[in-house]
Short mmCIF file of C-alpha atoms in Angstrom, two decimals:
data_model
loop_
_atom_site.label_atom_id
_atom_site.label_comp_id
_atom_site.label_asym_id
_atom_site.label_seq_id
_atom_site.Cartn_x
_atom_site.Cartn_y
_atom_site.Cartn_z
CA UNK A 1 215.01 51.80 -111.71
CA UNK A 2 218.71 51.31 -111.21
CA UNK A 3 220.56 49.25 -113.75
CA UNK A 4 221.75 46.77 -111.06
CA UNK A 5 218.16 46.06 -110.00
CA UNK A 6 217.12 45.50 -113.62
CA UNK A 7 220.05 43.10 -114.09
CA UNK A 8 219.21 41.28 -110.85
CA UNK A 9 215.57 40.91 -111.87
CA UNK A 10 216.58 39.70 -115.33
CA UNK A 11 218.89 37.04 -113.88
CA UNK A 12 217.04 35.90 -110.77
CA UNK A 13 213.47 37.14 -111.07
CA UNK A 14 212.02 39.65 -108.66
CA UNK A 15 212.05 37.20 -105.72
CA UNK A 16 215.82 36.66 -105.84
CA UNK A 17 216.90 40.28 -105.59
CA UNK A 18 217.76 41.77 -102.25
CA UNK A 19 217.96 38.47 -100.40
CA UNK A 20 220.59 38.00 -97.75
CA UNK A 21 223.15 35.57 -99.25
CA UNK A 22 224.33 34.53 -95.78
CA UNK A 23 220.84 33.49 -94.58
CA UNK A 24 220.74 29.87 -93.37
CA UNK A 25 219.02 27.30 -95.56
CA UNK A 26 215.60 25.99 -94.47
CA UNK A 27 215.58 23.04 -92.06
CA UNK A 28 215.54 19.53 -93.53
CA UNK A 29 212.25 17.61 -93.63
CA UNK A 30 211.39 15.59 -90.52
CA UNK A 31 212.70 12.05 -90.25
CA UNK A 32 210.69 8.90 -90.51
CA UNK A 33 208.11 8.53 -87.78
CA UNK A 34 207.89 5.41 -85.67
CA UNK A 35 204.77 3.30 -85.25
CA UNK A 36 203.76 1.45 -82.08
CA UNK A 37 201.18 -1.31 -81.63
CA UNK A 38 198.46 -1.33 -78.96
CA UNK A 39 195.93 -4.04 -78.05
CA UNK A 40 193.45 -4.66 -75.26
CA UNK A 41 195.75 -7.44 -74.03
CA UNK A 42 198.90 -5.29 -74.31
CA UNK A 43 201.03 -4.39 -71.31
CA UNK A 44 203.46 -1.72 -70.19
CA UNK A 45 206.14 -4.43 -70.29
CA UNK A 46 205.88 -4.77 -74.07
CA UNK A 47 208.07 -2.90 -76.53
CA UNK A 48 205.21 -1.57 -78.68
CA UNK A 49 205.92 -4.03 -81.50
CA UNK A 50 203.31 -6.21 -83.20
CA UNK A 51 204.62 -9.22 -81.26
CA UNK A 52 204.69 -7.38 -77.91
CA UNK A 53 202.12 -4.54 -77.97
CA UNK A 54 201.46 -1.93 -75.32
CA UNK A 55 198.25 -1.26 -73.44
CA UNK A 56 196.37 1.81 -74.65
CA UNK A 57 196.86 3.69 -71.38
CA UNK A 58 200.63 3.04 -71.46
CA UNK A 59 200.92 4.17 -75.08
CA UNK A 60 198.90 7.35 -74.55
CA UNK A 61 200.97 8.24 -71.49
CA UNK A 62 204.06 8.28 -73.71
CA UNK A 63 205.22 4.68 -73.74
CA UNK A 64 207.80 5.22 -71.03
CA UNK A 65 209.27 8.20 -72.88
CA UNK A 66 209.57 6.42 -76.23
CA UNK A 67 206.70 8.15 -78.05
CA UNK A 68 207.61 11.38 -79.82
CA UNK A 69 205.41 13.92 -81.62
CA UNK A 70 204.43 12.53 -85.02
CA UNK A 71 204.75 8.87 -84.02
CA UNK A 72 201.82 6.58 -84.84
CA UNK A 73 200.10 4.55 -82.15
#
């Protein structure tokens, strides 16, 4: 084994050798997900809050474009 590889392994472990130093870092974790409220008496005119819930059909159709993947209904 070459001396530079031995030195690299000694300093960084075997996983740190040969990596591309200009590789981009991993993406940040996803942001906080939003929660929307639905009741049998809810409407499409509500805002999805506890005080003004949506109907189930409106929520499951995307809430007028407000629902994103990962949101809680």
